[in-house]
CSV table of N, CA and C in Angstrom, one decimal:
chain,number,residue,atom,x,y,z
A,1,ASN,N,42.3,-17.1,-23.6
A,1,ASN,CA,41.3,-16.1,-23.1
A,1,ASN,C,40.2,-16.9,-22.3
A,2,TRP,N,40.1,-16.5,-21.1
A,2,TRP,CA,39.2,-17.2,-20.1
A,2,TRP,C,38.7,-16.2,-19.2
A,3,PRO,N,37.5,-16.4,-18.6
A,3,PRO,CA,37.0,-15.5,-17.7
A,3,PRO,C,37.7,-15.5,-16.3
A,4,VAL,N,37.8,-14.3,-15.7
A,4,VAL,CA,38.3,-14.2,-14.4
A,4,VAL,C,37.1,-14.0,-13.5
A,5,ARG,N,36.9,-14.8,-12.6
A,5,ARG,CA,35.7,-14.8,-11.7
A,5,ARG,C,36.0,-14.0,-10.4
A,6,TYR,N,34.9,-13.4,-9.9
A,6,TYR,CA,35.2,-12.6,-8.7
A,6,TYR,C,35.7,-13.3,-7.5
A,7,TRP,N,35.4,-14.6,-7.4
A,7,TRP,CA,35.8,-15.3,-6.2
A,7,TRP,C,37.3,-15.7,-6.3
A,8,THR,N,37.9,-15.4,-7.4
A,8,THR,CA,39.3,-15.8,-7.6
A,8,THR,C,40.3,-14.6,-7.2
A,9,ILE,N,39.8,-13.6,-6.6
A,9,ILE,CA,40.6,-12.4,-6.3
A,9,ILE,C,41.9,-12.8,-5.6
A,10,SER,N,41.9,-13.7,-4.7
A,10,SER,CA,43.1,-14.0,-4.0
A,10,SER,C,44.1,-14.8,-4.8
A,11,SER,N,43.7,-15.3,-6.0
A,11,SER,CA,44.6,-16.1,-6.8
A,11,SER,C,44.8,-15.5,-8.2
A,12,LEU,N,44.5,-14.2,-8.4
A,12,LEU,CA,44.7,-13.6,-9.7
A,12,LEU,C,46.1,-13.7,-10.3
A,13,PHE,N,47.1,-13.6,-9.4
A,13,PHE,CA,48.5,-13.7,-9.9
A,13,PHE,C,48.7,-15.1,-10.5
A,14,GLU,N,48.3,-16.1,-9.7
A,14,GLU,CA,48.5,-17.5,-10.2
A,14,GLU,C,47.7,-17.8,-11.5
A,15,ILE,N,46.6,-17.1,-11.7
A,15,ILE,CA,45.8,-17.3,-12.9
A,15,ILE,C,46.5,-16.6,-14.1
A,16,LEU,N,46.9,-15.4,-13.9
A,16,LEU,CA,47.5,-14.6,-15.0
A,16,LEU,C,48.9,-15.2,-15.4
A,17,ILE,N,49.7,-15.7,-14.5
A,17,ILE,CA,51.0,-16.3,-15.0
A,17,ILE,C,50.8,-17.6,-15.8
A,18,LEU,N,49.6,-18.1,-15.8
A,18,LEU,CA,49.4,-19.3,-16.7
A,18,LEU,C,49.5,-18.9,-18.1
A,19,PHE,N,49.3,-17.6,-18.5
A,19,PHE,CA,49.5,-17.2,-19.8
A,19,PHE,C,51.0,-17.2,-20.1
A,20,GLU,N,51.4,-18.0,-21.1
A,20,GLU,CA,52.8,-18.3,-21.3
A,20,GLU,C,53.6,-17.1,-21.9
A,21,GLU,N,53.0,-16.2,-22.5
A,21,GLU,CA,53.8,-15.0,-23.0
A,21,GLU,C,54.3,-14.2,-21.9
A,22,THR,N,55.6,-13.9,-22.0
A,22,THR,CA,56.3,-13.1,-21.0
A,22,THR,C,56.3,-11.6,-21.3
A,23,ASP,N,56.0,-11.3,-22.6
A,23,ASP,CA,56.0,-9.9,-23.0
A,23,ASP,C,54.7,-9.4,-23.5
A,24,VAL,N,53.7,-9.4,-22.6
A,24,VAL,CA,52.3,-8.9,-23.0
A,24,VAL,C,52.4,-7.4,-23.1
A,25,ARG,N,51.9,-6.9,-24.2
A,25,ARG,CA,51.9,-5.4,-24.5
A,25,ARG,C,50.6,-4.8,-24.2
A,26,GLY,N,49.5,-5.6,-24.3
A,26,GLY,CA,48.2,-5.0,-24.2
A,26,GLY,C,47.1,-6.0,-23.8
A,27,ILE,N,46.2,-5.5,-22.9
A,27,ILE,CA,45.1,-6.4,-22.5
A,27,ILE,C,43.8,-5.5,-22.7
A,28,VAL,N,42.8,-6.1,-23.4
A,28,VAL,CA,41.5,-5.5,-23.4
A,28,VAL,C,40.6,-6.3,-22.5
A,29,PHE,N,40.0,-5.7,-21.6
A,29,PHE,CA,39.2,-6.4,-20.7
A,29,PHE,C,37.8,-5.8,-20.5
A,30,THR,N,36.8,-6.6,-20.2
A,30,THR,CA,35.4,-6.2,-20.1
A,30,THR,C,34.8,-7.0,-18.9
A,31,ASP,N,33.7,-6.4,-18.5
A,31,ASP,CA,32.8,-7.2,-17.5
A,31,ASP,C,31.5,-7.6,-18.2
A,32,GLY,N,31.5,-7.3,-19.5
A,32,GLY,CA,30.4,-7.7,-20.4
A,32,GLY,C,29.0,-7.1,-20.1
A,33,GLN,N,29.0,-6.0,-19.3
A,33,GLN,CA,27.8,-5.4,-18.9
A,33,GLN,C,27.1,-4.5,-20.0
A,34,ARG,N,27.9,-3.9,-20.8
A,34,ARG,CA,27.3,-2.9,-21.8
A,34,ARG,C,27.9,-3.2,-23.2
A,35,ILE,N,27.6,-4.4,-23.7
A,35,ILE,CA,28.0,-4.7,-25.0
A,35,ILE,C,27.1,-3.9,-26.0
A,36,LEU,N,27.7,-3.0,-26.8
A,36,LEU,CA,26.9,-2.1,-27.6
A,36,LEU,C,25.9,-2.8,-28.4
A,37,GLY,N,24.6,-2.3,-28.3
A,37,GLY,CA,23.5,-2.8,-29.0
A,37,GLY,C,22.9,-4.1,-28.5
A,38,LEU,N,23.6,-4.7,-27.6
A,38,LEU,CA,23.2,-6.0,-27.0
A,38,LEU,C,23.0,-6.0,-25.5
A,39,GLY,N,23.5,-5.0,-24.8
A,39,GLY,CA,23.3,-4.9,-23.4
A,39,GLY,C,24.2,-5.8,-22.6
A,40,ASP,N,23.7,-6.3,-21.5
A,40,ASP,CA,24.4,-7.2,-20.5
A,40,ASP,C,24.6,-8.6,-21.1
A,41,LEU,N,25.7,-8.9,-21.6
A,41,LEU,CA,26.0,-10.3,-22.0
A,41,LEU,C,26.8,-11.1,-21.0
A,42,GLY,N,27.3,-10.5,-20.0
A,42,GLY,CA,28.1,-11.2,-19.0
A,42,GLY,C,29.3,-11.8,-19.7
A,43,ALA,N,29.6,-13.1,-19.4
A,43,ALA,CA,30.7,-13.8,-20.0
A,43,ALA,C,30.6,-14.0,-21.5
A,44,PHE,N,29.4,-13.9,-22.0
A,44,PHE,CA,29.3,-14.0,-23.5
A,44,PHE,C,29.8,-12.8,-24.2
A,45,GLY,N,30.2,-11.8,-23.4
A,45,GLY,CA,30.8,-10.6,-24.0
A,45,GLY,C,32.3,-10.8,-24.4
A,46,MET,N,32.9,-12.0,-24.3
A,46,MET,CA,34.3,-12.2,-24.5
A,46,MET,C,34.7,-11.9,-25.9
A,47,GLY,N,33.8,-12.0,-26.9
A,47,GLY,CA,34.1,-11.7,-28.3
A,47,GLY,C,34.6,-10.2,-28.5
A,48,ILE,N,34.2,-9.3,-27.6
A,48,ILE,CA,34.5,-7.9,-27.8
A,48,ILE,C,36.0,-7.7,-27.6
A,49,PRO,N,36.6,-8.2,-26.4
A,49,PRO,CA,38.1,-8.0,-26.3
A,49,PRO,C,38.9,-8.8,-27.4
A,50,VAL,N,38.4,-9.9,-27.8
A,50,VAL,CA,39.1,-10.7,-28.9
A,50,VAL,C,39.1,-9.8,-30.1
A,51,GLY,N,38.0,-9.3,-30.5
A,51,GLY,CA,37.9,-8.5,-31.7
A,51,GLY,C,38.7,-7.2,-31.7
A,52,LYS,N,38.7,-6.5,-30.5
A,52,LYS,CA,39.5,-5.3,-30.4
A,52,LYS,C,41.0,-5.6,-30.6
A,53,LEU,N,41.4,-6.7,-30.0
A,53,LEU,CA,42.8,-7.1,-30.1
A,53,LEU,C,43.2,-7.5,-31.5
A,54,ALA,N,42.3,-8.1,-32.2
A,54,ALA,CA,42.5,-8.5,-33.6
A,54,ALA,C,42.8,-7.2,-34.4
A,55,LEU,N,42.1,-6.1,-34.1
A,55,LEU,CA,42.4,-4.8,-34.7
A,55,LEU,C,43.8,-4.3,-34.4
A,56,TYR,N,44.2,-4.5,-33.2
A,56,TYR,CA,45.6,-4.1,-32.8
A,56,TYR,C,46.6,-4.8,-33.7
A,57,THR,N,46.4,-6.1,-33.9
A,57,THR,CA,47.3,-6.9,-34.8
A,57,THR,C,47.2,-6.5,-36.2
A,58,ALA,N,45.9,-6.3,-36.8
A,58,ALA,CA,45.7,-6.0,-38.2
A,58,ALA,C,46.2,-4.6,-38.5
A,59,CYS,N,45.9,-3.6,-37.6
A,59,CYS,CA,46.2,-2.2,-37.9
A,59,CYS,C,47.5,-1.8,-37.4
A,60,ALA,N,48.0,-2.3,-36.3
A,60,ALA,CA,49.2,-1.8,-35.7
A,60,ALA,C,50.4,-2.8,-35.8
A,61,GLY,N,50.0,-4.0,-36.2
A,61,GLY,CA,51.1,-5.0,-36.4
A,61,GLY,C,51.6,-5.6,-35.1
A,62,ILE,N,50.9,-5.5,-34.0
A,62,ILE,CA,51.3,-6.1,-32.8
A,62,ILE,C,51.1,-7.6,-32.8
A,63,ASN,N,52.2,-8.3,-32.4
A,63,ASN,CA,52.1,-9.7,-32.4
A,63,ASN,C,51.0,-10.2,-31.5
A,64,PRO,N,50.1,-11.0,-32.0
A,64,PRO,CA,48.9,-11.5,-31.2
A,64,PRO,C,49.3,-12.2,-30.0
A,65,ARG,N,50.5,-12.8,-29.9
A,65,ARG,CA,50.9,-13.5,-28.7
A,65,ARG,C,51.2,-12.5,-27.6
A,66,GLN,N,51.3,-11.2,-27.9
A,66,GLN,CA,51.6,-10.1,-26.9
A,66,GLN,C,50.3,-9.4,-26.5
A,67,LEU,N,49.2,-10.0,-26.8
A,67,LEU,CA,47.9,-9.4,-26.5
A,67,LEU,C,47.0,-10.4,-25.8
A,68,LEU,N,46.3,-9.9,-24.8
A,68,LEU,CA,45.5,-10.9,-24.0
A,68,LEU,C,44.1,-10.3,-23.8
A,69,PRO,N,43.1,-11.0,-24.3
A,69,PRO,CA,41.7,-10.7,-24.0
A,69,PRO,C,41.2,-11.3,-22.7
A,70,VAL,N,40.5,-10.5,-21.9
A,70,VAL,CA,40.0,-11.0,-20.6
A,70,VAL,C,38.6,-10.5,-20.4
A,71,THR,N,37.8,-11.4,-19.9
A,71,THR,CA,36.5,-11.1,-19.3
A,71,THR,C,36.5,-11.2,-17.8
A,72,ILE,N,36.2,-10.2,-17.1
A,72,ILE,CA,36.0,-10.2,-15.7
A,72,ILE,C,34.6,-10.7,-15.4
A,73,ASP,N,34.4,-11.9,-15.0
A,73,ASP,CA,33.1,-12.5,-14.8
A,73,ASP,C,32.6,-12.1,-13.4
A,74,VAL,N,31.7,-11.2,-13.4
A,74,VAL,CA,31.1,-10.8,-12.1
A,74,VAL,C,29.6,-11.1,-12.1
A,75,GLY,N,29.1,-12.0,-12.9
A,75,GLY,CA,27.7,-12.3,-13.0
A,75,GLY,C,27.0,-11.5,-14.1
A,76,THR,N,25.7,-11.6,-14.1
A,76,THR,CA,24.9,-10.9,-15.1
A,76,THR,C,23.5,-10.5,-14.4
A,77,ASN,N,22.9,-9.5,-14.9
A,77,ASN,CA,21.6,-9.2,-14.4
A,77,ASN,C,20.5,-9.5,-15.4
A,78,ARG,N,20.9,-10.2,-16.5
A,78,ARG,CA,20.0,-10.5,-17.6
A,78,ARG,C,19.3,-11.9,-17.2
A,79,GLU,N,18.0,-11.8,-17.0
A,79,GLU,CA,17.3,-13.0,-16.5
A,79,GLU,C,17.4,-14.2,-17.4
A,80,GLU,N,17.4,-14.0,-18.8
A,80,GLU,CA,17.5,-15.2,-19.6
A,80,GLU,C,18.8,-15.9,-19.5
A,81,LEU,N,19.9,-15.1,-19.2
A,81,LEU,CA,21.2,-15.8,-19.0
A,81,LEU,C,21.3,-16.5,-17.7
A,82,LEU,N,20.7,-15.9,-16.7
A,82,LEU,CA,20.7,-16.5,-15.4
A,82,LEU,C,19.9,-17.8,-15.4
A,83,ASN,N,19.0,-18.0,-16.3
A,83,ASN,CA,18.2,-19.2,-16.4
A,83,ASN,C,18.6,-20.1,-17.5
A,84,ASP,N,19.7,-19.8,-18.2
A,84,ASP,CA,20.1,-20.6,-19.4
A,84,ASP,C,21.1,-21.6,-19.0
A,85,GLU,N,20.8,-22.9,-19.2
A,85,GLU,CA,21.7,-24.0,-18.7
A,85,GLU,C,23.0,-24.0,-19.5
A,86,PHE,N,23.1,-23.3,-20.7
A,86,PHE,CA,24.3,-23.3,-21.5
A,86,PHE,C,25.1,-22.0,-21.3
A,87,TYR,N,24.7,-21.2,-20.4
A,87,TYR,CA,25.4,-19.9,-20.2
A,87,TYR,C,26.7,-20.3,-19.5
A,88,ILE,N,27.8,-19.8,-20.0
A,88,ILE,CA,29.2,-20.2,-19.5
A,88,ILE,C,29.6,-19.3,-18.3
A,89,GLY,N,28.9,-18.3,-18.0
A,89,GLY,CA,29.4,-17.4,-16.9
A,89,GLY,C,28.8,-17.8,-15.6
A,90,ILE,N,29.0,-16.9,-14.6
A,90,ILE,CA,28.5,-17.1,-13.3
A,90,ILE,C,27.0,-16.8,-13.4
A,91,GLN,N,26.2,-17.7,-12.9
A,91,GLN,CA,24.7,-17.6,-13.0
A,91,GLN,C,24.2,-17.0,-11.7
A,92,GLU,N,24.7,-15.7,-11.4
A,92,GLU,CA,24.3,-15.0,-10.2
A,92,GLU,C,24.2,-13.5,-10.7
A,93,LYS,N,23.4,-12.8,-9.9
A,93,LYS,CA,23.3,-11.3,-10.1
A,93,LYS,C,24.7,-10.7,-10.0
A,94,ARG,N,25.0,-9.6,-10.8
A,94,ARG,CA,26.3,-9.0,-10.8
A,94,ARG,C,26.8,-8.6,-9.4
A,95,THR,N,28.0,-8.8,-9.2
A,95,THR,CA,28.7,-8.2,-8.0
A,95,THR,C,28.9,-6.7,-8.3
A,96,THR,N,28.7,-6.0,-7.2
A,96,THR,CA,28.9,-4.5,-7.4
A,96,THR,C,29.6,-4.0,-6.1
A,97,GLY,N,29.8,-2.7,-6.1
A,97,GLY,CA,30.3,-2.0,-4.9
A,97,GLY,C,31.8,-2.3,-4.7
A,98,GLU,N,32.1,-2.3,-3.4
A,98,GLU,CA,33.5,-2.4,-3.0
A,98,GLU,C,34.2,-3.7,-3.5
A,99,LYS,N,33.4,-4.8,-3.4
A,99,LYS,CA,33.9,-6.1,-3.9
A,99,LYS,C,34.3,-6.0,-5.4
A,100,TYR,N,33.4,-5.4,-6.2
A,100,TYR,CA,33.7,-5.2,-7.6
A,100,TYR,C,34.9,-4.3,-7.8
A,101,ASP,N,35.0,-3.2,-7.2
A,101,ASP,CA,36.1,-2.3,-7.3
A,101,ASP,C,37.4,-3.0,-6.9
A,102,ALA,N,37.4,-3.7,-5.8
A,102,ALA,CA,38.6,-4.4,-5.4
A,102,ALA,C,39.1,-5.4,-6.4
A,103,LEU,N,38.2,-6.1,-7.0
A,103,LEU,CA,38.6,-7.1,-8.0
A,103,LEU,C,39.2,-6.4,-9.2
A,104,ILE,N,38.6,-5.3,-9.7
A,104,ILE,CA,39.2,-4.6,-10.9
A,104,ILE,C,40.6,-4.1,-10.5
A,105,LEU,N,40.7,-3.5,-9.4
A,105,LEU,CA,42.0,-2.9,-9.0
A,105,LEU,C,43.1,-4.0,-8.7
A,106,GLU,N,42.6,-5.1,-8.2
A,106,GLU,CA,43.6,-6.3,-8.0
A,106,GLU,C,44.0,-6.8,-9.3
A,107,PHE,N,43.1,-7.0,-10.3
A,107,PHE,CA,43.4,-7.4,-11.6
A,107,PHE,C,44.5,-6.5,-12.2
A,108,MET,N,44.2,-5.2,-12.2
A,108,MET,CA,45.1,-4.3,-12.8
A,108,MET,C,46.5,-4.3,-12.1
A,109,THR,N,46.5,-4.4,-10.8
A,109,THR,CA,47.8,-4.5,-10.0
A,109,THR,C,48.6,-5.7,-10.4
A,110,GLU,N,47.9,-6.9,-10.5
A,110,GLU,CA,48.6,-8.1,-10.8
A,110,GLU,C,49.2,-8.0,-12.3
A,111,VAL,N,48.4,-7.4,-13.2
A,111,VAL,CA,48.9,-7.3,-14.6
A,111,VAL,C,50.2,-6.4,-14.5
A,112,ARG,N,50.1,-5.3,-13.8
A,112,ARG,CA,51.3,-4.5,-13.7
A,112,ARG,C,52.5,-5.2,-13.0
A,113,ASN,N,52.2,-6.0,-12.0
A,113,ASN,CA,53.3,-6.8,-11.3
A,113,ASN,C,53.9,-7.8,-12.3
A,114,ILE,N,53.1,-8.4,-13.2
A,114,ILE,CA,53.7,-9.4,-14.1
A,114,ILE,C,54.3,-8.8,-15.3
A,115,TRP,N,53.6,-7.9,-16.0
A,115,TRP,CA,54.1,-7.4,-17.3
A,115,TRP,C,54.5,-6.0,-17.3
A,116,GLY,N,54.5,-5.3,-16.1
A,116,GLY,CA,55.0,-4.0,-16.0
A,116,GLY,C,54.0,-2.8,-16.3
A,117,LYS,N,54.5,-1.6,-16.0
A,117,LYS,CA,53.6,-0.4,-16.1
A,117,LYS,C,53.3,-0.1,-17.6
A,118,THR,N,54.1,-0.6,-18.5
A,118,THR,CA,53.9,-0.3,-19.9
A,118,THR,C,52.9,-1.2,-20.6
A,119,CYS,N,52.3,-2.2,-19.9
A,119,CYS,CA,51.3,-3.0,-20.5
A,119,CYS,C,49.9,-2.3,-20.5
A,120,LEU,N,49.4,-2.0,-21.7
A,120,LEU,CA,48.1,-1.3,-21.8
A,120,LEU,C,47.0,-2.1,-21.2
A,121,LEU,N,46.2,-1.4,-20.4
A,121,LEU,CA,45.0,-2.0,-19.8
A,121,LEU,C,43.8,-1.2,-20.4
A,122,GLN,N,43.1,-1.8,-21.4
A,122,GLN,CA,42.0,-1.1,-22.0
A,122,GLN,C,40.7,-1.6,-21.4
A,123,PHE,N,39.9,-0.7,-20.8
A,123,PHE,CA,38.6,-1.0,-20.3
A,123,PHE,C,37.7,-1.0,-21.5
A,124,GLU,N,36.9,-2.0,-21.7
A,124,GLU,CA,36.0,-2.1,-22.9
A,124,GLU,C,34.6,-2.5,-22.5
A,125,ASP,N,33.6,-1.7,-22.9
A,125,ASP,CA,32.2,-2.0,-22.8
A,125,ASP,C,31.8,-2.2,-21.3
A,126,PHE,N,32.4,-1.5,-20.4
A,126,PHE,CA,31.9,-1.4,-19.0
A,126,PHE,C,30.8,-0.4,-19.0
A,127,TRP,N,29.9,-0.6,-18.1
A,127,TRP,CA,28.8,0.4,-18.0
A,127,TRP,C,29.4,1.7,-17.7
A,128,SER,N,29.0,2.7,-18.5
A,128,SER,CA,29.6,4.1,-18.4
A,128,SER,C,29.8,4.6,-17.1
A,129,SER,N,28.8,4.6,-16.2
A,129,SER,CA,28.9,5.3,-14.9
A,129,SER,C,29.9,4.5,-14.1
A,130,LYS,N,30.0,3.2,-14.2
A,130,LYS,CA,31.0,2.4,-13.5
A,130,LYS,C,32.4,2.8,-14.0
A,131,THR,N,32.6,2.9,-15.3
A,131,THR,CA,33.9,3.3,-15.8
A,131,THR,C,34.3,4.6,-15.3
A,132,GLU,N,33.3,5.6,-15.3
A,132,GLU,CA,33.6,6.9,-14.9
A,132,GLU,C,34.0,6.9,-13.4
A,133,ILE,N,33.4,6.2,-12.6
A,133,ILE,CA,33.7,6.1,-11.2
A,133,ILE,C,35.1,5.5,-11.0
A,134,LEU,N,35.4,4.3,-11.7
A,134,LEU,CA,36.7,3.7,-11.6
A,134,LEU,C,37.8,4.6,-12.1
A,135,GLU,N,37.5,5.3,-13.2
A,135,GLU,CA,38.5,6.2,-13.7
A,135,GLU,C,38.8,7.4,-12.8
A,136,PHE,N,37.7,7.9,-12.1
A,136,PHE,CA,37.9,8.9,-11.1
A,136,PHE,C,38.7,8.4,-9.9
A,137,LYS,N,38.4,7.2,-9.5
A,137,LYS,CA,39.2,6.6,-8.4
A,137,LYS,C,40.7,6.5,-8.8
A,138,LEU,N,40.9,6.0,-10.0
A,138,LEU,CA,42.3,5.8,-10.5
A,138,LEU,C,43.0,7.2,-10.6
A,139,ASN,N,42.3,8.2,-11.1
A,139,ASN,CA,42.9,9.5,-11.3
A,139,ASN,C,43.3,10.1,-9.9
A,140,CYS,N,42.5,9.8,-8.9
A,140,CYS,CA,42.7,10.3,-7.6
A,140,CYS,C,43.8,9.6,-6.8
A,141,SER,N,44.0,8.3,-7.2
A,141,SER,CA,45.0,7.6,-6.3
A,141,SER,C,46.1,6.9,-7.1
A,142,THR,N,45.8,6.2,-8.1
A,142,THR,CA,46.9,5.3,-8.7
A,142,THR,C,47.0,5.4,-10.2
A,143,ARG,N,46.5,6.4,-10.8
A,143,ARG,CA,46.5,6.5,-12.3
A,143,ARG,C,47.9,6.4,-12.8
A,144,SER,N,48.9,7.1,-12.1
A,144,SER,CA,50.2,7.1,-12.6
A,144,SER,C,50.9,5.7,-12.5
A,145,ASP,N,50.3,4.8,-11.9
A,145,ASP,CA,50.8,3.4,-11.8
A,145,ASP,C,50.4,2.5,-12.9
A,146,PHE,N,49.5,2.9,-13.8
A,146,PHE,CA,48.9,2.1,-14.8
A,146,PHE,C,48.9,2.8,-16.1
A,147,PHE,N,49.0,2.0,-17.2
A,147,PHE,CA,48.8,2.5,-18.6
A,147,PHE,C,47.4,2.1,-19.0
A,148,VAL,N,46.5,3.1,-18.9
A,148,VAL,CA,45.0,2.8,-19.0
A,148,VAL,C,44.4,3.5,-20.1
A,149,TYR,N,43.5,2.9,-20.8
A,149,TYR,CA,42.6,3.5,-21.8
A,149,TYR,C,41.2,3.0,-21.6
A,150,CYS,N,40.3,4.0,-21.5
A,150,CYS,CA,38.9,3.6,-21.2
A,150,CYS,C,38.0,3.9,-22.4
A,151,ALA,N,37.5,2.9,-23.0
A,151,ALA,CA,36.6,3.0,-24.2
A,151,ALA,C,35.2,3.0,-23.7
A,152,TYR,N,34.4,4.0,-23.9
A,152,TYR,CA,33.0,4.1,-23.4
A,152,TYR,C,32.1,3.5,-24.4
């Protein structure tokens, strides 16, 4: 489990194939912006995808090797993290707009290219209006190409 940073969009395929499991069944991914009760944690939000996937293993019996937690690191707007020398994420204001949308869609596309259309892509703790916009775009254009669940 490692953060995917926005400047790696051209190499997402090469990053994702580093995960040795060839039969990934589910990915929970976040941008860390809306961690419930805590707000914008940026890359520190990684614990949320890990915890959600632990539930998939405990409750549904899915082999943990077939699950992948991911944080899409697009920065943070939280000042204390931007100034924290120990913060593990990008110490820049959040990427937004078309660049952000392109990264999310490219990530989803590369997951589908590597593990197929049946690999679950669960959006977790994205800022609600961002998720709604992304979900609208997916419904209008490519929703049938992905197995998606959006947790608000």
